[in-house]
Amino acid sequence: MNSAILITYDQEDAINEAKGLCDAAGYEVVHIITQNFLQKPKYGISGGVLEQLEEIADKLRPNVIIYDEILKPSQNYNLATVLHREVLDREALILEIFESRASSAESKLQVKLAQLRYEMARAKEKVRLANLGEQPGFMGIGKFEVDVYYNDIKHRMQTIRSKLEKAGKQRELHRQGRKRMGFKTISLAGYTSAGKTTLFNKTTGETRTQSKELFTTLTTTTRRLMIDQEPFLIADTVGFISKLPAYMIDAFKSTLEELIHTDVIVLVIDINDSIAELKKKFSSCMRTLSELGVEQDKVVYALNKSDLLKNEEIQRKVEFLNLSENKKLVSVSAKTGKNITELKGLIKEIIESQSFHKPKTNAWEGVEKTFGN
Ligand SMILES: Nc1nc2c(ncn2[C@@H]2O[C@H](COP(=O)(O)OP(=O)(O)OP(=O)(O)O)[C@@H](O)[C@H]2O)c(=O)[nH]1
Ligand SMILES: [Mg+2]
């Protein structure tokens, strides 16, 4: 296993999530440095902290330095130069995880596109610096080579986009096919590691990989689910994460787009998370769903892992999330099977109500206002 020194925020949930990401990418964290602020101009961290880091890195000799923020290319370059080591920022780390997880042709293309977008942003910065004449030969590349490199990335992105478009059309055909056959569809959505795949397996009798590592699932799988002897289709999806840059959501759009066309969305929430984590993850899920244009009428909230908590504790968290008035809420356990029948009942209610009246476009503003960014 490769080793890493992790630099992250001085908050427990940030530390845990960053450690989870390192773990998922296959890095053993040998030392953690926490800071309140990680966006200083030159190195992200201050000169003093950098000196400390240099000393520790010389002693522990990690394979990489992981920086749990988004670094500008120049900051990355400055850090790597002082530390004589590869520096991975949060985006690069998430991309590594996605790359190792992508198994279907489509998800491989999506990851490739996201990687090129990442490189593109860096190439742009290189061009800018080269033009300013500030750093000629920045990162060992001259201005001319940068232009060639930049155009090459653009070209490769176009090729991948058109392949993804084709895959998207294929998806659309499948969707229409399912619709013609009269199948109603259900999608599981939620923050990474909330328990979507465990719930999927429990309800369908499947054996897809579930694990405590982040981003276990990158490819959407659809299976049949029976509710009162009636067949439905249920899909497991890629998990959300906060601070996922827009271009990554963009790259995974065709997968996430399933969520717009689905009849019911089960938003899986890990109710065992701390209040701070719950807040962050819930608002990130809500924002993603709202950005995708999902109608709120279609959403059922499944408070998962309720086997780990007392009822009063669950109630307290429900109130905190402002969901106590919500009738489409059920605490479940994908592990023990608790309230799975109730969850299926709620799903069926939504589908039945949809055949009477068209779903309203419901405002997400209330939720957004409560949770902001
Ligand atoms: N105690 C308990 N653990 C659960 C429950 N549901 C899931 N887990 C655990 O939570 C972890 C994550 O579960 P997954 O089903 O892989 O989560 P996911 O949402 O599919 O995650 P990604 O695919 O990574 O986005 C696993 O270790 C599961 O065993 C539950 O109801 N109770
Ligand atoms: Mg999963």
PDB file of N, CA, C and O and ligand atoms in Angstrom, residues 101 190-199 201 209-218 236-240 268 270 272 304-308 332-337, ligand 1:
ATOM      1  N   ARG A 101     -12.240   2.444  -9.772  1.00  0.00           N
ATOM      2  CA  ARG A 101     -13.545   1.794  -9.621  1.00  0.00           C
ATOM      3  C   ARG A 101     -14.284   1.583 -10.938  1.00  0.00           C
ATOM      4  O   ARG A 101     -15.179   0.752 -11.013  1.00  0.00           O
ATOM      5  N   GLY A 190     -28.000   8.958  -3.030  1.00  0.00           N
ATOM      6  CA  GLY A 190     -27.525   9.327  -1.697  1.00  0.00           C
ATOM      7  C   GLY A 190     -26.026   9.501  -1.651  1.00  0.00           C
ATOM      8  O   GLY A 190     -25.327   9.169  -2.610  1.00  0.00           O
ATOM      9  N   TYR A 191     -25.576  10.001  -0.531  1.00  0.00           N
ATOM     10  CA  TYR A 191     -24.156  10.236  -0.334  1.00  0.00           C
ATOM     11  C   TYR A 191     -23.414   8.909  -0.378  1.00  0.00           C
ATOM     12  O   TYR A 191     -23.972   7.855  -0.081  1.00  0.00           O
ATOM     13  N   THR A 192     -22.170   8.963  -0.756  1.00  0.00           N
ATOM     14  CA  THR A 192     -21.392   7.733  -0.829  1.00  0.00           C
ATOM     15  C   THR A 192     -21.324   7.059   0.552  1.00  0.00           C
ATOM     16  O   THR A 192     -21.218   7.731   1.572  1.00  0.00           O
ATOM     17  N   SER A 193     -21.488   5.752   0.549  1.00  0.00           N
ATOM     18  CA  SER A 193     -21.436   4.921   1.767  1.00  0.00           C
ATOM     19  C   SER A 193     -22.684   4.998   2.655  1.00  0.00           C
ATOM     20  O   SER A 193     -22.663   4.520   3.791  1.00  0.00           O
ATOM     21  N   ALA A 194     -23.772   5.577   2.124  1.00  0.00           N
ATOM     22  CA  ALA A 194     -25.007   5.674   2.906  1.00  0.00           C
ATOM     23  C   ALA A 194     -25.681   4.307   3.054  1.00  0.00           C
ATOM     24  O   ALA A 194     -26.487   4.092   3.958  1.00  0.00           O
ATOM     25  N   GLY A 195     -25.335   3.398   2.133  1.00  0.00           N
ATOM     26  CA  GLY A 195     -25.923   2.053   2.190  1.00  0.00           C
ATOM     27  C   GLY A 195     -26.849   1.742   1.027  1.00  0.00           C
ATOM     28  O   GLY A 195     -27.706   0.868   1.123  1.00  0.00           O
ATOM     29  N   LYS A 196     -26.671   2.439  -0.090  1.00  0.00           N
ATOM     30  CA  LYS A 196     -27.531   2.230  -1.260  1.00  0.00           C
ATOM     31  C   LYS A 196     -27.448   0.798  -1.784  1.00  0.00           C
ATOM     32  O   LYS A 196     -28.461   0.155  -2.026  1.00  0.00           O
ATOM     33  N   THR A 197     -26.207   0.319  -1.934  1.00  0.00           N
ATOM     34  CA  THR A 197     -26.043  -1.025  -2.498  1.00  0.00           C
ATOM     35  C   THR A 197     -26.558  -2.093  -1.529  1.00  0.00           C
ATOM     36  O   THR A 197     -27.171  -3.071  -1.958  1.00  0.00           O
ATOM     37  N   THR A 198     -26.357  -1.877  -0.239  1.00  0.00           N
ATOM     38  CA  THR A 198     -26.858  -2.836   0.748  1.00  0.00           C
ATOM     39  C   THR A 198     -28.389  -2.905   0.660  1.00  0.00           C
ATOM     40  O   THR A 198     -28.974  -3.982   0.685  1.00  0.00           O
ATOM     41  N   LEU A 199     -29.007  -1.736   0.512  1.00  0.00           N
ATOM     42  CA  LEU A 199     -30.463  -1.681   0.385  1.00  0.00           C
ATOM     43  C   LEU A 199     -30.918  -2.325  -0.930  1.00  0.00           C
ATOM     44  O   LEU A 199     -31.909  -3.056  -0.978  1.00  0.00           O
ATOM     45  N   ASN A 201     -29.334  -4.691  -2.564  1.00  0.00           N
ATOM     46  CA  ASN A 201     -29.190  -6.143  -2.412  1.00  0.00           C
ATOM     47  C   ASN A 201     -30.322  -6.724  -1.575  1.00  0.00           C
ATOM     48  O   ASN A 201     -30.873  -7.771  -1.898  1.00  0.00           O
ATOM     49  N   THR A 209     -21.299  -5.636  -4.803  1.00  0.00           N
ATOM     50  CA  THR A 209     -20.307  -5.293  -3.780  1.00  0.00           C
ATOM     51  C   THR A 209     -20.762  -4.105  -2.946  1.00  0.00           C
ATOM     52  O   THR A 209     -21.115  -3.054  -3.480  1.00  0.00           O
ATOM     53  N   GLN A 210     -20.755  -4.290  -1.653  1.00  0.00           N
ATOM     54  CA  GLN A 210     -21.030  -3.184  -0.729  1.00  0.00           C
ATOM     55  C   GLN A 210     -19.836  -3.137   0.204  1.00  0.00           C
ATOM     56  O   GLN A 210     -19.269  -4.167   0.547  1.00  0.00           O
ATOM     57  N   SER A 211     -19.395  -1.968   0.560  1.00  0.00           N
ATOM     58  CA  SER A 211     -18.267  -1.917   1.486  1.00  0.00           C
ATOM     59  C   SER A 211     -18.225  -0.576   2.170  1.00  0.00           C
ATOM     60  O   SER A 211     -18.877   0.376   1.744  1.00  0.00           O
ATOM     61  N   LYS A 212     -17.432  -0.493   3.256  1.00  0.00           N
ATOM     62  CA  LYS A 212     -17.392   0.773   3.959  1.00  0.00           C
ATOM     63  C   LYS A 212     -16.487   1.774   3.256  1.00  0.00           C
ATOM     64  O   LYS A 212     -16.411   2.921   3.632  1.00  0.00           O
ATOM     65  N   GLU A 213     -15.804   1.318   2.232  1.00  0.00           N
ATOM     66  CA  GLU A 213     -15.009   2.264   1.438  1.00  0.00           C
ATOM     67  C   GLU A 213     -15.931   3.187   0.642  1.00  0.00           C
ATOM     68  O   GLU A 213     -17.039   2.817   0.286  1.00  0.00           O
ATOM     69  N   LEU A 214     -15.426   4.376   0.332  1.00  0.00           N
ATOM     70  CA  LEU A 214     -16.238   5.324  -0.428  1.00  0.00           C
ATOM     71  C   LEU A 214     -16.218   4.989  -1.918  1.00  0.00           C
ATOM     72  O   LEU A 214     -15.249   4.432  -2.412  1.00  0.00           O
ATOM     73  N   PHE A 215     -17.282   5.329  -2.593  1.00  0.00           N
ATOM     74  CA  PHE A 215     -17.412   5.129  -4.044  1.00  0.00           C
ATOM     75  C   PHE A 215     -17.222   3.675  -4.480  1.00  0.00           C
ATOM     76  O   PHE A 215     -16.466   3.380  -5.383  1.00  0.00           O
ATOM     77  N   THR A 216     -17.898   2.768  -3.803  1.00  0.00           N
ATOM     78  CA  THR A 216     -17.844   1.367  -4.212  1.00  0.00           C
ATOM     79  C   THR A 216     -18.565   1.201  -5.547  1.00  0.00           C
ATOM     80  O   THR A 216     -18.153   0.424  -6.399  1.00  0.00           O
ATOM     81  N   THR A 217     -19.643   1.954  -5.703  1.00  0.00           N
ATOM     82  CA  THR A 217     -20.446   1.812  -6.918  1.00  0.00           C
ATOM     83  C   THR A 217     -20.220   2.977  -7.871  1.00  0.00           C
ATOM     84  O   THR A 217     -20.351   4.124  -7.478  1.00  0.00           O
ATOM     85  N   LEU A 218     -19.868   2.663  -9.104  1.00  0.00           N
ATOM     86  CA  LEU A 218     -19.781   3.741 -10.108  1.00  0.00           C
ATOM     87  C   LEU A 218     -20.700   3.481 -11.290  1.00  0.00           C
ATOM     88  O   LEU A 218     -20.976   4.370 -12.080  1.00  0.00           O
ATOM     89  N   ASP A 236     -29.383   1.051  -8.709  1.00  0.00           N
ATOM     90  CA  ASP A 236     -28.388   1.496  -7.728  1.00  0.00           C
ATOM     91  C   ASP A 236     -27.517   2.520  -8.466  1.00  0.00           C
ATOM     92  O   ASP A 236     -27.223   2.349  -9.634  1.00  0.00           O
ATOM     93  N   THR A 237     -27.118   3.593  -7.815  1.00  0.00           N
ATOM     94  CA  THR A 237     -26.373   4.632  -8.550  1.00  0.00           C
ATOM     95  C   THR A 237     -25.071   5.024  -7.851  1.00  0.00           C
ATOM     96  O   THR A 237     -24.818   4.612  -6.736  1.00  0.00           O
ATOM     97  N   VAL A 238     -24.313   5.865  -8.526  1.00  0.00           N
ATOM     98  CA  VAL A 238     -23.063   6.398  -7.969  1.00  0.00           C
ATOM     99  C   VAL A 238     -23.396   7.346  -6.804  1.00  0.00           C
ATOM    100  O   VAL A 238     -24.384   8.060  -6.829  1.00  0.00           O
ATOM    101  N   GLY A 239     -22.570   7.314  -5.762  1.00  0.00           N
ATOM    102  CA  GLY A 239     -22.838   8.151  -4.597  1.00  0.00           C
ATOM    103  C   GLY A 239     -22.435   9.597  -4.802  1.00  0.00           C
ATOM    104  O   GLY A 239     -21.591   9.915  -5.626  1.00  0.00           O
ATOM    105  N   PHE A 240     -23.053  10.472  -4.034  1.00  0.00           N
ATOM    106  CA  PHE A 240     -22.684  11.887  -4.089  1.00  0.00           C
ATOM    107  C   PHE A 240     -21.583  12.154  -3.069  1.00  0.00           C
ATOM    108  O   PHE A 240     -21.407  11.407  -2.126  1.00  0.00           O
ATOM    109  N   VAL A 268     -31.189   7.722   0.153  1.00  0.00           N
ATOM    110  CA  VAL A 268     -30.695   6.956   1.299  1.00  0.00           C
ATOM    111  C   VAL A 268     -29.793   7.851   2.148  1.00  0.00           C
ATOM    112  O   VAL A 268     -28.854   8.457   1.648  1.00  0.00           O
ATOM    113  N   ASP A 270     -27.570   8.143   5.776  1.00  0.00           N
ATOM    114  CA  ASP A 270     -26.963   7.406   6.890  1.00  0.00           C
ATOM    115  C   ASP A 270     -27.275   8.160   8.174  1.00  0.00           C
ATOM    116  O   ASP A 270     -26.596   9.121   8.527  1.00  0.00           O
ATOM    117  N   ASN A 272     -26.904   7.335  11.093  1.00  0.00           N
ATOM    118  CA  ASN A 272     -25.925   7.127  12.166  1.00  0.00           C
ATOM    119  C   ASN A 272     -24.790   8.165  12.135  1.00  0.00           C
ATOM    120  O   ASN A 272     -23.979   8.233  13.043  1.00  0.00           O
ATOM    121  N   ASN A 304     -31.327   5.263   6.779  1.00  0.00           N
ATOM    122  CA  ASN A 304     -30.731   3.935   6.871  1.00  0.00           C
ATOM    123  C   ASN A 304     -29.812   3.787   8.091  1.00  0.00           C
ATOM    124  O   ASN A 304     -29.432   4.775   8.705  1.00  0.00           O
ATOM    125  N   LYS A 305     -29.466   2.558   8.384  1.00  0.00           N
ATOM    126  CA  LYS A 305     -28.600   2.174   9.509  1.00  0.00           C
ATOM    127  C   LYS A 305     -29.277   2.483  10.835  1.00  0.00           C
ATOM    128  O   LYS A 305     -28.615   2.750  11.839  1.00  0.00           O
ATOM    129  N   SER A 306     -30.626   2.490  10.830  1.00  0.00           N
ATOM    130  CA  SER A 306     -31.354   2.816  12.058  1.00  0.00           C
ATOM    131  C   SER A 306     -31.186   1.718  13.099  1.00  0.00           C
ATOM    132  O   SER A 306     -31.529   1.918  14.261  1.00  0.00           O
ATOM    133  N   ASP A 307     -30.628   0.574  12.696  1.00  0.00           N
ATOM    134  CA  ASP A 307     -30.350  -0.479  13.686  1.00  0.00           C
ATOM    135  C   ASP A 307     -29.313  -0.030  14.711  1.00  0.00           C
ATOM    136  O   ASP A 307     -29.207  -0.595  15.794  1.00  0.00           O
ATOM    137  N   LEU A 308     -28.544   1.008  14.366  1.00  0.00           N
ATOM    138  CA  LEU A 308     -27.462   1.446  15.252  1.00  0.00           C
ATOM    139  C   LEU A 308     -27.898   2.524  16.254  1.00  0.00           C
ATOM    140  O   LEU A 308     -27.107   2.962  17.079  1.00  0.00           O
ATOM    141  N   VAL A 332     -35.102   2.890   8.184  1.00  0.00           N
ATOM    142  CA  VAL A 332     -34.935   1.501   7.759  1.00  0.00           C
ATOM    143  C   VAL A 332     -33.575   0.970   8.207  1.00  0.00           C
ATOM    144  O   VAL A 332     -32.730   1.719   8.686  1.00  0.00           O
ATOM    145  N   SER A 333     -33.394  -0.315   8.015  1.00  0.00           N
ATOM    146  CA  SER A 333     -32.064  -0.888   8.142  1.00  0.00           C
ATOM    147  C   SER A 333     -31.884  -1.879   7.005  1.00  0.00           C
ATOM    148  O   SER A 333     -32.582  -2.888   6.929  1.00  0.00           O
ATOM    149  N   ALA A 334     -30.978  -1.525   6.132  1.00  0.00           N
ATOM    150  CA  ALA A 334     -30.708  -2.406   4.994  1.00  0.00           C
ATOM    151  C   ALA A 334     -30.058  -3.686   5.497  1.00  0.00           C
ATOM    152  O   ALA A 334     -30.095  -4.718   4.847  1.00  0.00           O
ATOM    153  N   LYS A 335     -29.475  -3.593   6.692  1.00  0.00           N
ATOM    154  CA  LYS A 335     -28.764  -4.738   7.246  1.00  0.00           C
ATOM    155  C   LYS A 335     -29.735  -5.756   7.839  1.00  0.00           C
ATOM    156  O   LYS A 335     -29.691  -6.929   7.509  1.00  0.00           O
ATOM    157  N   THR A 336     -30.634  -5.252   8.700  1.00  0.00           N
ATOM    158  CA  THR A 336     -31.540  -6.184   9.376  1.00  0.00           C
ATOM    159  C   THR A 336     -32.863  -6.367   8.622  1.00  0.00           C
ATOM    160  O   THR A 336     -33.627  -7.271   8.910  1.00  0.00           O
ATOM    161  N   GLY A 337     -33.138  -5.482   7.679  1.00  0.00           N
ATOM    162  CA  GLY A 337     -34.393  -5.579   6.935  1.00  0.00           C
ATOM    163  C   GLY A 337     -35.527  -4.814   7.605  1.00  0.00           C
ATOM    164  O   GLY A 337     -36.671  -4.843   7.152  1.00  0.00           O
TER     165      GLY A 337
HETATM  166  N1  LIG B   1     -25.270  -1.142  10.643  1.00  0.00           N
HETATM  167  C1  LIG B   1     -25.630  -0.985   9.370  1.00  0.00           C
HETATM  168  N2  LIG B   1     -24.683  -0.882   8.408  1.00  0.00           N
HETATM  169  C2  LIG B   1     -25.089  -0.718   7.132  1.00  0.00           C
HETATM  170  C3  LIG B   1     -26.470  -0.639   6.779  1.00  0.00           C
HETATM  171  N3  LIG B   1     -26.549  -0.442   5.445  1.00  0.00           N
HETATM  172  C4  LIG B   1     -25.283  -0.407   4.975  1.00  0.00           C
HETATM  173  N4  LIG B   1     -24.397  -0.573   5.982  1.00  0.00           N
HETATM  174  C5  LIG B   1     -22.920  -0.576   5.861  1.00  0.00           C
HETATM  175  O1  LIG B   1     -22.492   0.667   5.310  1.00  0.00           O
HETATM  176  C6  LIG B   1     -21.382   0.504   4.422  1.00  0.00           C
HETATM  177  C7  LIG B   1     -21.655   1.131   3.067  1.00  0.00           C
HETATM  178  O2  LIG B   1     -22.659   0.412   2.407  1.00  0.00           O
HETATM  179  P1  LIG B   1     -22.843   0.396   0.808  1.00  0.00           P
HETATM  180  O3  LIG B   1     -24.138  -0.309   0.564  1.00  0.00           O
HETATM  181  O4  LIG B   1     -21.638  -0.102   0.113  1.00  0.00           O
HETATM  182  O5  LIG B   1     -23.004   1.958   0.542  1.00  0.00           O
HETATM  183  P2  LIG B   1     -23.278   2.717  -0.848  1.00  0.00           P
HETATM  184  O6  LIG B   1     -24.237   3.815  -0.535  1.00  0.00           O
HETATM  185  O7  LIG B   1     -23.667   1.760  -1.907  1.00  0.00           O
HETATM  186  O8  LIG B   1     -21.830   3.351  -1.106  1.00  0.00           O
HETATM  187  P3  LIG B   1     -21.095   3.740  -2.516  1.00  0.00           P
HETATM  188  O9  LIG B   1     -21.409   2.709  -3.530  1.00  0.00           O
HETATM  189  O10 LIG B   1     -19.660   3.744  -2.085  1.00  0.00           O
HETATM  190  O11 LIG B   1     -21.584   5.106  -2.882  1.00  0.00           O
HETATM  191  C8  LIG B   1     -21.128  -1.007   4.375  1.00  0.00           C
HETATM  192  O12 LIG B   1     -20.073  -1.307   5.258  1.00  0.00           O
HETATM  193  C9  LIG B   1     -22.442  -1.614   4.850  1.00  0.00           C
HETATM  194  O13 LIG B   1     -22.283  -2.868   5.468  1.00  0.00           O
HETATM  195  C10 LIG B   1     -27.445  -0.741   7.838  1.00  0.00           C
HETATM  196  O14 LIG B   1     -28.653  -0.687   7.660  1.00  0.00           O
HETATM  197  N5  LIG B   1     -26.950  -0.915   9.106  1.00  0.00           N
END
